[in-house]
XYZ file of C-alpha atoms in Angstrom:
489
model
C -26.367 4.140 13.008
C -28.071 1.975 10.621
C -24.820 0.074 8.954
C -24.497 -3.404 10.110
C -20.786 -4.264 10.907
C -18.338 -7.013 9.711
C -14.599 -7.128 10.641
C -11.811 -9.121 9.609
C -8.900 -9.987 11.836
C -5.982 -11.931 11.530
C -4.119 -14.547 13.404
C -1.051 -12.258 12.378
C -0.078 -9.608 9.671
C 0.274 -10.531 5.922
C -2.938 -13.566 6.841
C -4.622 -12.066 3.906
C -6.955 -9.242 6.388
C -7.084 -6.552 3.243
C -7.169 -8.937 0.429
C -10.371 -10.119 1.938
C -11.857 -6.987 3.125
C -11.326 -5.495 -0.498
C -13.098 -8.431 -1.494
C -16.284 -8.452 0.642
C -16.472 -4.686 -0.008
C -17.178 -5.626 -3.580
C -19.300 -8.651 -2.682
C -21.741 -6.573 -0.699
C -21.485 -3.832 -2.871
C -22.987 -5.521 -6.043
C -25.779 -6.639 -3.342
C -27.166 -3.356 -4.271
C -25.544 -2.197 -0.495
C -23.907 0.680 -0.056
C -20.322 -0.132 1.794
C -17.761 1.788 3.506
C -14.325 0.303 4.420
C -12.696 1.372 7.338
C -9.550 0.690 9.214
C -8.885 2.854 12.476
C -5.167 2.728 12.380
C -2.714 1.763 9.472
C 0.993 1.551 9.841
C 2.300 1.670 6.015
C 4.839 3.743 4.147
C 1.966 2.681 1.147
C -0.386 5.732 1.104
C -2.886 7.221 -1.384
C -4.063 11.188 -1.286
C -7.767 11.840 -1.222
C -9.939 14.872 -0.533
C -10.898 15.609 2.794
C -14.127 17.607 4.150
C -13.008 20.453 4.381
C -11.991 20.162 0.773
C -8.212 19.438 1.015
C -6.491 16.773 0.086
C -5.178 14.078 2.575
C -3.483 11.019 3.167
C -4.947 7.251 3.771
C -3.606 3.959 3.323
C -3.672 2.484 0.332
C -5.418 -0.617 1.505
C -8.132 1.774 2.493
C -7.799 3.471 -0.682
C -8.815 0.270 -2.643
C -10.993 -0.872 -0.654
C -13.270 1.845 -1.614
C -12.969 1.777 -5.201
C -13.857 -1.939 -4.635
C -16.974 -0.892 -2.333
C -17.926 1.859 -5.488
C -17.386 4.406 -2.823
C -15.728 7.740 -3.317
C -12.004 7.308 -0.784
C -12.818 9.444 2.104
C -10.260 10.137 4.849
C -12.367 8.505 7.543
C -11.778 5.536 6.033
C -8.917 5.485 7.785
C -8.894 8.353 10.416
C -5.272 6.782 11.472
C -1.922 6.243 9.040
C 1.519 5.908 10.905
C 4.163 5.788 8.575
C 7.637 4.912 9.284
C 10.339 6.468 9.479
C 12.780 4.569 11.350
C 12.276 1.271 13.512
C 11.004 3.509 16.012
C 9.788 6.813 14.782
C 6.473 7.199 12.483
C 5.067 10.135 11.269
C 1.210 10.104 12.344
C -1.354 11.626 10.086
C -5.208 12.102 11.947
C -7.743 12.345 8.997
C -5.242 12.319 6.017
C -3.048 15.346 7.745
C -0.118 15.187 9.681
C -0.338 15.755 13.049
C 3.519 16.843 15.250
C 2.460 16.452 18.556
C 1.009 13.537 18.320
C 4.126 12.312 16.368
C 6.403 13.077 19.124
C 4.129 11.093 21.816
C 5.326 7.415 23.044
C 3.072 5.123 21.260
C 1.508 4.014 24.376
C 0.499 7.695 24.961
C -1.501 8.391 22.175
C -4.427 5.732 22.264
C -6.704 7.775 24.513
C -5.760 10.803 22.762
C -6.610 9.503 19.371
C -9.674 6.907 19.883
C -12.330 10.142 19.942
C -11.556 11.073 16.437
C -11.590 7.459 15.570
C -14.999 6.380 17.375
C -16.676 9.511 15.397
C -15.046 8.518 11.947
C -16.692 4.892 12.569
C -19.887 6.548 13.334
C -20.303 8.426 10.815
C -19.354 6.006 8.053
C -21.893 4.209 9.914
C -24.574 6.456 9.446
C -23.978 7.114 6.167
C -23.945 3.401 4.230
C -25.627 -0.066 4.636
C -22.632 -2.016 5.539
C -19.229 -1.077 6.784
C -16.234 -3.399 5.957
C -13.639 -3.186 8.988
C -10.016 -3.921 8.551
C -8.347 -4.930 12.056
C -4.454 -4.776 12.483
C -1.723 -7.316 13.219
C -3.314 -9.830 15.494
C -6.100 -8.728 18.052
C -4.177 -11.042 20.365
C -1.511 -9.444 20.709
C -1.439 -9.020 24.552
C 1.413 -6.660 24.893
C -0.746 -4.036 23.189
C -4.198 -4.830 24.248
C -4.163 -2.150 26.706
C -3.867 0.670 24.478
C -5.917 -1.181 21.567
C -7.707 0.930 19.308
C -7.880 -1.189 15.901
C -9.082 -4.676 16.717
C -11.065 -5.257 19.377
C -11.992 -1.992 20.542
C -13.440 -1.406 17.223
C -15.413 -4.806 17.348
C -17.103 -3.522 20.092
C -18.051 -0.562 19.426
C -19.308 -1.229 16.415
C -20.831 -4.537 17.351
C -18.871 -6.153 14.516
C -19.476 -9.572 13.145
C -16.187 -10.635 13.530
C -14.293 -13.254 11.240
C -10.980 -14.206 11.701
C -8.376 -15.119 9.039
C -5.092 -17.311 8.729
C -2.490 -18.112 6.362
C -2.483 -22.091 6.034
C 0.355 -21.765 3.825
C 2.689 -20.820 6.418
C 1.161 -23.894 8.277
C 0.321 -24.294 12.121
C -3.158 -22.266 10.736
C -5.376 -24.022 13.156
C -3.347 -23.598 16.603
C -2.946 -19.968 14.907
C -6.752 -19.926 15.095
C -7.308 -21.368 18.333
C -4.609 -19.722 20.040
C -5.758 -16.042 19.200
C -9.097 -17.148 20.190
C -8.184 -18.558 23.347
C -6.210 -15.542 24.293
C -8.973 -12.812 23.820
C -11.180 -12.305 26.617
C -14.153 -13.825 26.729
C -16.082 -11.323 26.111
C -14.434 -10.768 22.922
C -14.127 -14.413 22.115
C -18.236 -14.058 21.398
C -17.618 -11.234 18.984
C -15.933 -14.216 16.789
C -18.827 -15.691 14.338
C -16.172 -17.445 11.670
C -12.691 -18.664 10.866
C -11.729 -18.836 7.443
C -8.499 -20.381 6.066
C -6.740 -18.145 3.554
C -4.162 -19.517 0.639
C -4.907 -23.089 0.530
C -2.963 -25.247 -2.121
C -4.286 -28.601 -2.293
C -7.137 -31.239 -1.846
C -9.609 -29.378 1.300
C -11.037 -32.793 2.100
C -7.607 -33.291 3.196
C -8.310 -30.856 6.102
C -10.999 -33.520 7.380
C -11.445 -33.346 10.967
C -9.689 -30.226 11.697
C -12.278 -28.191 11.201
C -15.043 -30.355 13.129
C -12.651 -30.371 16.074
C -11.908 -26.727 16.251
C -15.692 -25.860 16.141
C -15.787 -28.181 18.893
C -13.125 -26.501 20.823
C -14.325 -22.997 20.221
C -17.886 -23.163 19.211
C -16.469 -21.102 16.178
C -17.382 -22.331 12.615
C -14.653 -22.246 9.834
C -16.564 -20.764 7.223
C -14.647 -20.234 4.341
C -11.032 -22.179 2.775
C -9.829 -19.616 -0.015
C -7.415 -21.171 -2.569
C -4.148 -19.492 -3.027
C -4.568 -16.840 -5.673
C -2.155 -16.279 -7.704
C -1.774 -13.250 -10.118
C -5.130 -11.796 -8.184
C -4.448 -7.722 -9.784
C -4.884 -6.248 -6.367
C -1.407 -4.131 -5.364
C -0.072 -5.981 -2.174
C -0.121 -3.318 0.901
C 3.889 -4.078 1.242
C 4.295 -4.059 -2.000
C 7.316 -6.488 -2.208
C 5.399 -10.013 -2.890
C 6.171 -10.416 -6.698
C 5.183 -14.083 -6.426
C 1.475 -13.358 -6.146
C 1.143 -10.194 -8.519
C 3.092 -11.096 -11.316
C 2.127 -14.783 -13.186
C 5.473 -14.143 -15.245
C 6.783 -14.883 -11.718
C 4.427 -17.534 -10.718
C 4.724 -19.399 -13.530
C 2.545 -18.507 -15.701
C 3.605 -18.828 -19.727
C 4.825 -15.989 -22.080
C 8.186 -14.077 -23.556
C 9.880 -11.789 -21.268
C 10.291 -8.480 -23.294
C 10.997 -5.871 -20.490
C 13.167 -6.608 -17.032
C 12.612 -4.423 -14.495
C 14.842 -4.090 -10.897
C 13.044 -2.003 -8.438
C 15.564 -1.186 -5.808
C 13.867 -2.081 -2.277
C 15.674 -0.055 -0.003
C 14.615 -0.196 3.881
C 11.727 2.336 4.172
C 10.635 2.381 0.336
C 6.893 4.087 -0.021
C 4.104 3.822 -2.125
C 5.536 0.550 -3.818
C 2.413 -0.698 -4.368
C 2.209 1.472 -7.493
C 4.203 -0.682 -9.075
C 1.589 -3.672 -9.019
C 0.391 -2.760 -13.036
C 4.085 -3.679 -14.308
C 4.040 -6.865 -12.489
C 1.034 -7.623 -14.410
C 1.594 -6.856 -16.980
C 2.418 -8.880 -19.902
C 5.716 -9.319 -20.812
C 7.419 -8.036 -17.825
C 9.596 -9.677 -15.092
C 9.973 -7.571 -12.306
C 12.878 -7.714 -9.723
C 12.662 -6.104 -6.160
C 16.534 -5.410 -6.333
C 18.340 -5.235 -2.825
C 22.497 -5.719 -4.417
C 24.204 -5.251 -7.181
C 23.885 -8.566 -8.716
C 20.073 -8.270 -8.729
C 20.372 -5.370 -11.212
C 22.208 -6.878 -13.971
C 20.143 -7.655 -16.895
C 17.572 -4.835 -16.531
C 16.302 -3.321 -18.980
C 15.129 -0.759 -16.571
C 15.797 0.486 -13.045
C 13.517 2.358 -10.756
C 14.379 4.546 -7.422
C 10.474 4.026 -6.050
C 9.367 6.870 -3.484
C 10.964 6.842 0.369
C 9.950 7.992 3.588
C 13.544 9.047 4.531
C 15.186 9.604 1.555
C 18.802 10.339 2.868
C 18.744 7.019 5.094
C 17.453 5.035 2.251
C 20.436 6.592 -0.319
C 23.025 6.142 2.471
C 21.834 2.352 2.422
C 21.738 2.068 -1.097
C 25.338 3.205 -1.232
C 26.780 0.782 1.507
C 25.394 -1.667 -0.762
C 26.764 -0.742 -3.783
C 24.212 -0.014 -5.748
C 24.809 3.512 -6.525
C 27.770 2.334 -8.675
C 25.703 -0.176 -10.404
C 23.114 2.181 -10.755
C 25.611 4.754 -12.346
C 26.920 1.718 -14.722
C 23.293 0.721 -15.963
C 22.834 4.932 -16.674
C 25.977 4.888 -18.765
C 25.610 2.411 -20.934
C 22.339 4.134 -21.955
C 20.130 2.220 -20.101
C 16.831 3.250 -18.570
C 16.340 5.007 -14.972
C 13.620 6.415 -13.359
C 12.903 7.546 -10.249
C 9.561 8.632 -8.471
C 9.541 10.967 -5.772
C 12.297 9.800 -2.669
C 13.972 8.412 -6.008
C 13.613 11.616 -8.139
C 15.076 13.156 -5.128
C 18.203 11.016 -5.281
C 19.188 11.634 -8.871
C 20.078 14.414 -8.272
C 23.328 16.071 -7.201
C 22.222 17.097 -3.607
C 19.961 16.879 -0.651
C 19.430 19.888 1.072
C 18.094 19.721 4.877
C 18.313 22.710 7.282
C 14.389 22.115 8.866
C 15.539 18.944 10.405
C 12.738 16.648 7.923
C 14.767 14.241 6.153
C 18.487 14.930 5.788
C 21.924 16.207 3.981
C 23.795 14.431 1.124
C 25.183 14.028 -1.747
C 23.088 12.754 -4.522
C 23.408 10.149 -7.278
C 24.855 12.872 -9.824
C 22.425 11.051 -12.464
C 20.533 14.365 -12.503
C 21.852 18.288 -12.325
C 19.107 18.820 -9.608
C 19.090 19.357 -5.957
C 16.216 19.274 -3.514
C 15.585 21.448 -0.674
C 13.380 19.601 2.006
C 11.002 21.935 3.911
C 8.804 21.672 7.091
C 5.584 21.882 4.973
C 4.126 19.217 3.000
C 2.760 18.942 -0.368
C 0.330 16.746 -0.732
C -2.555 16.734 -3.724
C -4.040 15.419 -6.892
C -2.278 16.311 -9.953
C -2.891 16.098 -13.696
C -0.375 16.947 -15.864
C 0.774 16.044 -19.451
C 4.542 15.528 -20.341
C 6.178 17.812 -22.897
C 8.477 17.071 -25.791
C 10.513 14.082 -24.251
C 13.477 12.876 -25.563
C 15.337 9.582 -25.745
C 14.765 6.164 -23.825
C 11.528 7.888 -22.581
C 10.452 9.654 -25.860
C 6.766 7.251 -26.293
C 6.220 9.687 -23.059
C 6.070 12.825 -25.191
C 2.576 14.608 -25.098
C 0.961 12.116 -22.400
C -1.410 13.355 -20.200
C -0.669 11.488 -16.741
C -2.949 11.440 -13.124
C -1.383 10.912 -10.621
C -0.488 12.092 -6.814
C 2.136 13.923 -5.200
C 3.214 13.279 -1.282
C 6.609 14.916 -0.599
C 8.331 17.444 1.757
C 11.079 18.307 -0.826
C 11.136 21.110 -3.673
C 13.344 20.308 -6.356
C 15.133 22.792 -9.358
C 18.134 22.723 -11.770
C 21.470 23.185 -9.854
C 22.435 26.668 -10.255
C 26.009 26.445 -10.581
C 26.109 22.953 -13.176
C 23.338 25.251 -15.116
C 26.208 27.911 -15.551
C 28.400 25.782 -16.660
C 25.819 24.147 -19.418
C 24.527 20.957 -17.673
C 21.162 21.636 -17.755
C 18.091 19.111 -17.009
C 15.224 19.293 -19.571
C 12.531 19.727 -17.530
C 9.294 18.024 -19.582
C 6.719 18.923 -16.433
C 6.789 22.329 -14.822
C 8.141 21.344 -11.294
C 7.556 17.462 -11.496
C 9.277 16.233 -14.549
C 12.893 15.863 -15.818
C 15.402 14.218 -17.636
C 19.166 14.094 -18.469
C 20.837 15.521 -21.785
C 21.082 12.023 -22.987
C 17.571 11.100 -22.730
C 17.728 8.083 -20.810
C 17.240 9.052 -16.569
C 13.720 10.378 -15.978
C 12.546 11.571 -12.894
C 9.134 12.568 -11.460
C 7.719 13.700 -8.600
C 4.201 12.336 -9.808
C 3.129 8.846 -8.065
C 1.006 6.593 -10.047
C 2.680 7.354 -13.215
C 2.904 3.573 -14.044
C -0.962 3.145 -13.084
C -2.487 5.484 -16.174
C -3.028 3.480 -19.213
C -1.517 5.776 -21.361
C 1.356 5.053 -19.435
C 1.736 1.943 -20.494
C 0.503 1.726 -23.691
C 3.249 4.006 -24.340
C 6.017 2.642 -22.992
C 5.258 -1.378 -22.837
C 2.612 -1.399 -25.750
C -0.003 -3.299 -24.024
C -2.246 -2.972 -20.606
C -2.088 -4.375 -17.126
C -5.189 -6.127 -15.855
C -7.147 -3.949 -14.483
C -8.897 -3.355 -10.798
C -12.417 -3.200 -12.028
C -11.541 -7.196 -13.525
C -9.752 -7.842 -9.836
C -12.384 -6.896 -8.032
C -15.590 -8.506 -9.656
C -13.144 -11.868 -9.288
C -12.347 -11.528 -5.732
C -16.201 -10.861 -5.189
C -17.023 -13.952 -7.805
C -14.498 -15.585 -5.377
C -16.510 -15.123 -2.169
C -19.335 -16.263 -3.164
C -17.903 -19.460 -4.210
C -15.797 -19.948 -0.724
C -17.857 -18.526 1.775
C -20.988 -20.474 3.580
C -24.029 -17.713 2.708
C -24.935 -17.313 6.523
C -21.578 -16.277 7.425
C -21.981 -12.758 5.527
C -25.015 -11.658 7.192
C -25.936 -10.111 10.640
C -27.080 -12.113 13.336
């Protein structure tokens, strides 16, 4: 095992943990290194489909996903052997090396480190064996004491991959050093040696300011802070939650220019894959709005039903908020709708459930479509190029789009509004459709917004790209980070 080991961990979730390892994955990567990036367990509804070994495809989180590209490595499923995704505040669907596994999705959560840490260790290893340096992602907080005892993303991890170890905290939030101190107090000692750096994430202001903070927690802990990263604002990288418009879009954050295009994306409770949506917000020109009432949607120019990992919970919220009726108003006055996936799905005039996946309803009646969820799921790569579209949508016509799909439901015309002439035109074989009028377009196809064709098309310009986020987060390190602190001991 010839890789040597780093590993970010955070005094809490959302400290910046896969900003930064996207970031050092590029750093060491234009060392001339080859990286992996690896994360042993990710809980996100945010997931990307890549091929696995045995030449399938699979699912990992998109973190993961990006991480790679940022490391010039090809996204491998070991990346992130581990993906819970979830379905309700205490049910997730677990997926072992990008498939999903049943048994171990009906298991208490308690019950399933043992069984899972063997296919994890291995993943590690061989990622190790196969690159220079591997870039590991921890989870949450590794001091989260409640959970130590079936640990098998943080700590664990550090040790068996005898992981240089930094550890990362918002300072925005504030309290950042007792968040530092405390998590290091709390590991056991042991563990509190696998700790070689603090670093201080989103800083806004003068750092001399932070003068003798930093002396006295080295004192304290014998732990350097090693790095203060500025806040960064409009950085290009999609946010794993997907919902923090502030620090994607510079329309938002206050950077200058003429709003052309407003966009509400509605945010219901288990939304998935929103991170797609990262090129509109920046893009240039566009304001978008993560829309949870009705008020939030007027003004758009367009609405958009993102993906969903229960699609029937997610349109029973959206109802009890009202915004199916404001969703129905924006359609009728000819305005534009699309929905991907989960929101393709609710278009249409019915859900269909008898395997027990997802659920029954009644649609949005936006489409004449109904879906039909079944026990196996599709999941693959997919290149496809629109037909002759019509309407609101019509700069789509002739596009070729790549993309991914990730759904349990099948979806076709409604057989009894089809004999009574309400037909959907269907521009993709299976995956693409819109409404008589032209202006509600749904696809099955995630990562339509994320081809560049795509938005040429429809917004006449191009978001920033990853390549340009990437080689700035890596000019970024370089710039933040004392040297010694990014080599092994």
């Amino acid at each position: 095992m010839s890789a040597r080991c780093i590993m970010i961990l955070g005094t809490s979730s959302g400290a910046g943990k896969s900003w930064l390892a996207t970031a050092l994955c590029r750093w060491y990567a234009n060392q001339g290194l080859k990286v992996a990036p690896f994360k042993a367990q990710n809980m996100s509804n945010n997931a990307r489909v890549v091929a696995t070994p045995a030449g399938e495809y699979g699912e990992i989180g998109s973190a993961q996903y990006f991480q790679a590209l940022a490391a010039r490595a090809v996204p491998d499923v070991r990346m992130n052997p581990l993906l819970l995704k979830p379905e309700a505040d205490t049910k997730s669907q677990v997926i072992v090396l990008g498939r999903v596994d049943h048994a171990l999705s009906q298991l208490p959560w308690r019950g399933r480190s043992q069984r899972v840490w063997p296919t994890i260790a291995q993943a590690l290893d061989e990622l190790r064996a196969e690159n220079d340096v591997v870039v590991i992602e921890g989870a949450g907080s590794p001091a989260e004491i409640n959970l130590s005892s079936g640990d098998v993303v943080n700590m664990r991890v550090a040790r068996h991959a005898g992981a240089r170890c930094l550890l990362v905290s918002d300072i925005d939030r504030g309290g950042a050093f007792a968040h530092l101190y405390g998590t290091w107090a709390l590991l056991p000692e042991d563990d509190r040696a696998l700790i070689q750096g603090f670093v201080l994430n989103k800083f806004r202001g003068d750092a001399s300011l932070l003068a003798p903070a930093p002396q006295l927690l080295h004192e304290r802990t014998g732990v350097p802070v090693v790095a203060t990263i500025p806040m960064q604002y409009g950085h290009g990288l999609p946010e794993e939650d997907g919902l923090y418009e502030g620090s994607l879009n510079p329309q938002l954050a206050g950077g200058a220019g003429r709003i052309h295009t407003r966009v509400a994306i509605v945010a219901y409770p288990r939304g998935s894959n929103l991170d797609e949506f990262a090129p509109l917000q920046s893009a240039g020109g566009v304001a978008v709005t993560w829309a949870r009432s009705p008020a939030q949607l007027e003004g758009a120019d367009w609405i958009i039903l993102p993906g969903s990992k229960a699609t029937a919970a997610d349109l029973a919220w959206l109802r009890a908020q009202g915004l199916d009726s404001a969703i129905a108003r924006h359609a009728a006055q000819g305005r534009r709708v699309l929905g991907v996936c989960g929101g393709l799905q609710m278009l249409g005039e019915a859900l269909i459930d008898t395997v027990g996946v997802d659920g029954n309803g009644p649609g949005l009646g936006l489409l004449p479509l109904v879906t039909s969820f079944e026990q196996h799921k599709t999941v693959r790569s997919t290149q496809a190029r629109f037909g002759q579209v019509q309407g609101a949508w019509q700069a789509l016509a002739d596009v070729e789009v790549l993309g991914y799909e990730i759904h349990h439901g099948q979806t076709a015309q409604h057989p009894a509004m089809a004999a009574k002439g309400d037909v959907a035109r269907e521009l993709i074989p299976g995956l693409a459709w819109q409404n008589v009028a032209g202006n509600v377009l749904g696809v099955y196809l995630h990562g339509l917004l994320e081809n560049a064709s795509v938005l040429q098309a429809l917004l006449g310009g191009d978001a920033q790209t990853l390549e340009a986020a990437f080689e700035r987060m890596a000019a970024g390190v370089g710039q933040w980070f004392d040297a010694n602190a990014l080599t092994h001991p």
